Short mmCIF file of C-alpha atoms in Angstrom, two decimals:
data_model
loop_
_atom_site.label_atom_id
_atom_site.label_comp_id
_atom_site.label_asym_id
_atom_site.label_seq_id
_atom_site.Cartn_x
_atom_site.Cartn_y
_atom_site.Cartn_z
CA MET A 1 -0.06 0.38 0.04
CA SER A 2 1.10 3.90 -0.69
CA GLN A 3 3.19 6.07 2.12
CA SER A 4 1.83 8.90 3.09
CA SER A 5 3.71 11.70 0.98
CA GLY A 6 2.59 14.13 3.68
CA PRO A 7 0.48 17.44 2.48
CA PHE A 8 0.59 17.94 -1.49
CA PRO A 9 2.98 20.63 -2.19
CA PRO A 10 1.71 24.33 -3.35
CA ALA A 11 3.18 23.19 -6.30
CA LEU A 12 1.93 20.10 -7.90
CA LEU A 13 -1.30 21.76 -6.33
CA ALA A 14 -1.51 24.96 -8.40
CA HIS A 15 -0.65 22.39 -11.67
CA LEU A 16 -3.06 19.74 -10.92
CA ARG A 17 -5.83 22.57 -11.17
CA THR A 18 -4.20 24.34 -14.39
CA LEU A 19 -5.49 20.87 -16.01
CA TYR A 20 -9.10 21.09 -15.91
CA SER A 21 -10.43 24.62 -16.81
CA ASP A 22 -13.41 24.38 -15.85
CA VAL A 23 -12.11 23.87 -11.95
CA CYS A 24 -13.80 26.27 -10.34
CA SER A 25 -17.21 25.69 -11.39
CA PRO A 26 -19.15 23.15 -8.23
CA ARG A 27 -20.75 20.47 -10.81
CA SER A 28 -16.31 19.97 -12.59
CA LEU A 29 -14.96 16.41 -11.76
CA PHE A 30 -11.29 17.46 -10.51
CA VAL A 31 -12.48 16.76 -7.06
CA PRO A 32 -14.73 13.34 -7.28
CA LEU A 33 -12.36 11.91 -9.86
CA LEU A 34 -9.42 12.95 -8.19
CA GLY A 35 -10.23 12.32 -5.31
CA ALA A 36 -11.47 8.50 -5.92
CA VAL A 37 -7.56 8.05 -6.66
CA LEU A 38 -6.57 9.39 -4.05
CA SER A 39 -8.37 7.44 -1.89
CA SER A 40 -7.06 4.82 -3.47
CA LEU A 41 -3.89 5.60 -2.23
CA ASN A 42 -5.38 5.29 0.39
CA GLU A 43 -4.59 9.76 1.10
CA PRO A 44 -7.91 10.59 2.82
CA GLU A 45 -5.84 13.19 4.15
CA LEU A 46 -4.96 14.76 0.44
CA ILE A 47 -8.46 14.75 0.00
CA LEU A 48 -9.71 16.80 2.69
CA ALA A 49 -6.99 19.19 1.50
CA LEU A 50 -8.05 19.03 -2.41
CA PHE A 51 -11.61 19.87 -1.23
CA ASP A 52 -10.56 22.99 0.56
CA ASP A 53 -8.58 24.28 -1.89
CA ALA A 54 -11.61 23.62 -4.58
CA CYS A 55 -13.84 25.74 -1.91
CA ASP A 56 -11.08 28.48 -1.35
CA HIS A 57 -11.28 29.02 -5.83
CA LEU A 58 -14.82 28.71 -5.74
CA GLU A 59 -15.74 32.53 -5.88
CA VAL A 60 -14.12 33.06 -9.27
CA GLY A 61 -16.70 30.26 -10.60
CA VAL A 62 -19.20 29.62 -8.93
CA ASP A 63 -21.38 32.65 -9.84
CA LYS A 64 -20.71 31.90 -13.27
CA ALA A 65 -21.72 28.16 -13.26
CA ILE A 66 -24.83 28.64 -11.47
CA GLU A 67 -26.90 30.67 -13.24
CA VAL A 68 -26.37 28.95 -16.08
CA GLY A 69 -27.63 26.20 -14.33
CA ASN A 70 -30.78 27.61 -14.80
CA GLN A 71 -30.41 25.83 -19.19
CA GLU A 72 -28.79 22.54 -17.53
CA LYS A 73 -30.58 19.48 -15.46
CA ILE A 74 -30.68 20.81 -11.96
CA PRO A 75 -30.21 17.63 -9.57
CA ASP A 76 -33.23 16.68 -7.84
CA TRP A 77 -31.70 16.48 -4.62
CA VAL A 78 -31.11 19.84 -4.80
CA ALA A 79 -34.36 20.85 -4.17
CA LEU A 80 -33.81 18.56 -0.72
CA ALA A 81 -30.94 21.36 0.30
CA GLY A 82 -34.63 24.06 0.89
CA GLN A 83 -34.32 27.61 1.80
CA ASP A 84 -31.57 26.77 4.23
CA VAL A 85 -28.44 27.31 1.26
CA LYS A 86 -28.28 31.08 2.30
CA ASP A 87 -25.92 32.02 -0.84
CA LYS A 88 -24.20 30.83 -4.33
CA ARG A 89 -20.74 30.15 -2.47
CA MET A 90 -22.65 27.90 -0.22
CA PHE A 91 -24.18 25.99 -2.27
CA GLY A 92 -21.29 25.32 -4.55
CA LYS A 93 -19.79 23.89 -1.77
CA LEU A 94 -22.72 21.64 -1.37
CA LEU A 95 -21.92 20.53 -4.72
CA VAL A 96 -18.57 19.99 -4.50
CA ALA A 97 -19.07 17.91 -1.31
CA VAL A 98 -22.42 15.73 -2.24
CA ARG A 99 -20.69 15.17 -5.46
CA THR A 100 -17.73 14.18 -4.37
CA ARG A 101 -19.00 11.52 -1.64
CA GLU A 102 -20.39 10.05 -4.41
CA ALA A 103 -17.88 9.61 -6.19
CA LEU A 104 -16.06 7.62 -3.82
CA LEU A 105 -18.90 5.83 -2.71
CA LYS A 106 -18.71 4.12 -6.46
CA SER A 107 -15.07 3.56 -5.97
CA PHE A 108 -15.43 0.87 -3.88
CA PRO A 109 -15.79 -2.04 -5.75
CA LEU A 110 -12.29 -0.71 -7.85
CA VAL A 111 -10.59 0.25 -4.55
CA GLY A 112 -11.54 -1.83 -1.57
CA PHE A 113 -14.09 -1.47 0.73
CA PRO A 114 -11.90 -0.78 3.74
CA LEU A 115 -10.56 2.46 2.52
CA THR A 116 -13.47 3.41 1.08
CA ILE A 117 -14.63 3.83 5.03
CA SER A 118 -11.34 5.28 5.12
CA SER A 119 -12.28 7.73 2.78
CA LEU A 120 -15.31 9.25 3.57
CA THR A 121 -15.02 8.97 7.87
CA ALA A 122 -12.76 11.07 7.40
CA LEU A 123 -14.35 13.46 5.08
CA SER A 124 -17.70 12.98 7.01
CA THR A 125 -15.56 14.44 9.69
CA HIS A 126 -13.84 17.39 8.32
CA LEU A 127 -17.19 18.16 7.08
CA SER A 128 -19.24 18.27 10.42
CA LYS A 129 -16.09 20.12 12.40
CA ASN A 130 -14.69 22.76 9.79
CA HIS A 131 -17.30 23.60 7.43
CA PRO A 132 -20.80 23.11 9.26
CA ASP A 133 -22.55 25.59 7.80
CA ILE A 134 -23.81 22.37 4.66
CA TRP A 135 -22.55 18.88 6.61
CA PRO A 136 -26.45 19.31 7.95
CA LEU A 137 -27.61 19.81 4.22
CA VAL A 138 -24.82 16.48 3.50
CA GLU A 139 -27.56 14.22 5.90
CA ARG A 140 -30.24 15.17 4.59
CA ILE A 141 -29.19 14.79 1.14
CA GLU A 142 -27.89 11.10 1.46
CA ALA A 143 -30.80 10.38 4.37
CA ALA A 144 -32.98 11.48 0.78
CA HIS A 145 -30.58 8.81 -1.62
CA PRO A 146 -30.45 5.40 0.16
CA PHE A 147 -28.34 2.67 -1.57
CA PRO A 148 -31.33 1.16 -4.57
CA THR A 149 -32.21 -1.85 -2.59
CA ALA A 150 -35.34 -2.12 -4.80
CA PHE A 151 -32.98 -3.17 -7.96
CA GLU A 152 -33.19 -6.87 -5.58
CA PRO A 153 -33.83 -9.66 -6.72
CA LEU A 154 -32.06 -9.16 -9.98
CA GLY A 155 -32.01 -12.26 -13.05
CA GLU A 156 -30.64 -12.17 -16.05
CA TYR A 157 -27.31 -10.46 -16.45
CA GLY A 158 -28.68 -7.88 -14.09
CA LEU A 159 -32.23 -7.15 -15.70
CA ALA A 160 -34.33 -6.57 -12.33
CA PRO A 161 -38.05 -8.40 -13.55
CA HIS A 162 -40.08 -5.52 -11.61
CA PRO A 163 -40.58 -1.20 -11.88
CA VAL A 164 -38.34 -0.05 -9.46
CA THR A 165 -39.19 3.32 -7.88
CA ASN A 166 -36.58 6.10 -7.39
CA ALA A 167 -36.96 6.72 -3.47
CA LEU A 168 -36.50 10.94 -3.97
CA ASN A 169 -39.71 11.55 -5.73
CA GLN A 170 -40.42 7.78 -6.88
CA GLN A 171 -42.16 7.85 -10.23
CA PRO A 172 -41.19 4.13 -11.22
CA LEU A 173 -37.73 3.43 -13.79
CA GLU A 174 -37.87 1.94 -16.81
CA PRO A 175 -37.61 -2.77 -15.23
CA VAL A 176 -34.01 -2.57 -17.57
CA SER A 177 -30.52 -3.14 -15.85
CA ARG A 178 -29.74 -0.27 -15.88
CA GLY A 179 -26.13 -1.67 -15.50
CA ARG A 180 -26.21 -3.94 -17.90
CA ILE A 181 -26.92 -0.52 -20.75
CA LEU A 182 -24.29 1.29 -18.84
CA PHE A 183 -21.61 -1.91 -19.56
CA ASN A 184 -22.78 -2.03 -23.15
CA ASN A 185 -22.02 2.10 -24.07
CA ILE A 186 -18.80 1.70 -22.32
CA TYR A 187 -17.57 -1.14 -24.46
CA GLY A 188 -19.62 -1.58 -27.31
CA LYS A 189 -19.41 -3.76 -29.74
CA VAL A 190 -16.47 -5.52 -27.55
CA ALA A 191 -19.09 -6.37 -24.81
CA GLY A 192 -19.77 -9.67 -24.91
CA ARG A 193 -16.75 -11.02 -25.69
CA VAL A 194 -15.94 -8.63 -22.74
CA LEU A 195 -18.78 -11.08 -20.61
CA GLU A 196 -16.61 -14.23 -21.78
CA SER A 197 -13.40 -12.87 -20.93
CA LEU A 198 -15.03 -12.61 -17.28
CA ARG A 199 -16.83 -15.82 -17.47
CA TRP A 200 -13.58 -17.53 -18.18
CA GLY A 201 -12.08 -15.47 -15.27
CA HIS A 202 -15.32 -17.82 -13.30
CA PRO A 203 -18.44 -18.55 -13.64
CA ASN A 204 -19.12 -15.96 -11.27
CA LEU A 205 -17.84 -12.71 -12.00
CA VAL A 206 -19.97 -11.82 -15.37
CA ASP A 207 -23.31 -11.64 -12.36
CA SER A 208 -20.88 -10.18 -9.65
CA ALA A 209 -20.13 -7.64 -12.28
CA LEU A 210 -23.56 -6.39 -13.17
CA LYS A 211 -25.48 -7.66 -10.76
CA LEU A 212 -23.09 -6.34 -7.69
CA ILE A 213 -21.61 -3.50 -8.94
CA TYR A 214 -22.84 -2.08 -12.62
CA THR A 215 -26.22 -2.01 -11.78
CA PRO A 216 -26.91 -0.77 -8.20
CA VAL A 217 -23.98 1.00 -8.27
CA LEU A 218 -21.92 2.53 -11.02
CA SER A 219 -25.54 3.26 -13.38
CA ASP A 220 -26.73 5.24 -10.00
CA THR A 221 -27.52 8.13 -12.24
CA ARG A 222 -29.20 10.12 -9.10
CA VAL A 223 -26.31 12.35 -7.50
CA LEU A 224 -23.76 12.03 -10.77
CA GLN A 225 -26.16 11.99 -13.24
CA ASP A 226 -24.29 12.20 -16.41
CA PRO A 227 -22.81 8.30 -17.05
CA LEU A 228 -19.46 9.92 -18.09
CA ASP A 229 -18.38 10.50 -15.03
CA SER A 230 -18.78 6.99 -14.19
CA SER A 231 -17.29 6.13 -17.14
CA LEU A 232 -13.92 8.45 -16.39
CA LEU A 233 -14.31 7.59 -13.02
CA CYS A 234 -13.57 3.20 -14.11
CA LEU A 235 -11.04 4.77 -16.09
CA ALA A 236 -9.16 7.14 -13.63
CA LEU A 237 -8.76 3.69 -11.01
CA CYS A 238 -7.40 2.25 -13.19
CA PHE A 239 -4.82 3.58 -14.81
CA ALA A 240 -4.05 4.81 -11.37
CA SER A 241 -4.14 1.15 -10.13
CA ASP A 242 -1.86 0.45 -13.53
CA LEU A 243 -4.27 -1.99 -15.15
CA PRO A 244 -3.05 -1.95 -18.92
CA PRO A 245 -6.25 -3.85 -20.43
CA GLN A 246 -8.56 -2.93 -17.94
CA THR A 247 -7.63 0.53 -19.17
CA LYS A 248 -7.84 1.03 -22.40
CA GLY A 249 -10.67 -0.67 -22.23
CA HIS A 250 -12.06 1.95 -19.95
CA PHE A 251 -10.14 4.97 -22.32
CA LYS A 252 -12.73 3.09 -25.36
CA GLY A 253 -15.53 3.15 -22.63
CA ALA A 254 -15.28 7.68 -22.28
CA GLN A 255 -14.73 7.86 -25.58
CA ASN A 256 -18.63 6.08 -26.44
CA HIS A 257 -19.22 8.18 -23.62
CA SER A 258 -18.43 11.54 -26.06
CA ALA A 259 -15.48 12.20 -23.29
CA THR A 260 -13.02 14.72 -25.49
CA PRO A 261 -8.97 14.31 -25.90
CA LYS A 262 -8.54 17.04 -22.96
CA GLN A 263 -10.97 16.05 -20.51
CA ILE A 264 -8.86 11.94 -20.56
CA TYR A 265 -5.68 14.01 -20.65
CA ALA A 266 -6.31 16.68 -18.16
CA LEU A 267 -7.24 13.06 -15.52
CA LEU A 268 -4.97 10.98 -16.69
CA THR A 269 -1.73 13.75 -15.91
CA SER A 270 -3.68 14.84 -13.08
CA ILE A 271 -3.47 11.58 -12.09
CA ARG A 272 0.72 10.76 -13.53
CA CYS A 273 2.10 13.54 -11.89
CA ILE A 274 0.08 12.90 -8.09
CA MET A 275 1.96 9.20 -8.70
CA GLU A 276 5.25 10.61 -9.71
CA TRP A 277 4.75 12.80 -6.42
CA LYS A 278 5.18 10.34 -4.32
CA GLY A 279 7.34 7.76 -6.55
CA VAL A 280 4.94 5.35 -8.09
CA ARG A 281 5.87 4.65 -11.45
CA LEU A 282 3.35 3.27 -13.57
CA ARG A 283 3.11 1.11 -16.75
CA MET A 284 1.65 2.96 -18.78
CA GLU A 285 3.09 6.37 -17.65
CA ARG A 286 3.91 7.58 -21.07
CA MET A 287 -0.23 6.52 -22.11
CA GLU A 288 1.17 5.28 -25.27
CA PHE A 289 -2.36 3.09 -25.16
CA LEU A 290 -3.77 6.35 -25.95
CA GLY A 291 -2.72 6.80 -29.48
CA PRO A 292 -3.28 9.54 -32.09
CA VAL A 293 -6.89 10.70 -30.43
CA GLY A 294 -7.90 13.94 -31.79
CA GLY A 295 -6.42 17.40 -30.41
CA LEU A 296 -4.45 15.02 -28.46
CA ASN A 297 -1.17 16.25 -31.00
CA ASP A 298 -1.46 19.66 -29.63
CA MET A 299 -1.29 19.51 -26.19
CA PRO A 300 2.18 20.13 -24.25
CA SER A 301 4.99 16.76 -24.02
CA GLU A 302 5.61 15.19 -20.43
CA GLU A 303 7.73 17.72 -19.45
CA GLU A 304 6.17 20.79 -20.56
CA GLY A 305 4.81 22.80 -17.27
CA LYS A 306 5.89 20.01 -14.93
CA PRO A 307 5.78 21.82 -11.31
CA LYS A 308 8.92 22.48 -9.65
CA LEU A 309 8.41 20.39 -6.40
#
């Protein structure tokens, strides 16, 4: 397991921020995705530092991000905060907190349950002590967002035999496996081949993946609403775990969900910077698997813009 490298060097944190064009937006994936990566490295204290840094920089972009919210899809759970949200900055902090906690929760099948427990417990303690303005709202929102046990029992390949209900608004959901849909969208035309590969590894791997991971966890869009968010989460954690086959698969999955070259580059480069700082050498550090992806040829080389720590 990775050893702690101490607090973030300011130069590294500043460099990571430059990689994300929307870093000042409360809807940015900067903290949720890198927070999950830090969780996989058993670095809960760095997750807290990343969260606080994001909150400190919300003043620059939060107003614009929320003003254009009228044209964006606002999550149902925002209504649960009600009149207790005093201003736009508080709303921005709340968005970052809830989205980060959801990403950490979704990451547990990929990083391991004990690490997820440590990270979420640390974040809960930090929010309750240092961000008391939003912590009661986080608790209220999450209490109304229970684990979707309505998906049990599941039929063949995660097919729900009966309609299930959205815990927030009690509206029936389609009685089909949203997990299988996400799986198919990630792997595209090779989805069947991937299932056969899982079955070859162990007969129960298919059911484990679809019924226990993809359907109830990864495909839940009540907080992280865009399926691309979950796709990028899988890509980030596979890359950080230095798993070439899975990384390549989820790289294609992110493309299938319309991830831009700049999004993928920012994500993987930020992970690589963190790993280099921690002294972890990745077999895929040069990211050759990206291939001739449109737009990546215009990106800076590995040495350009690297922070001096």
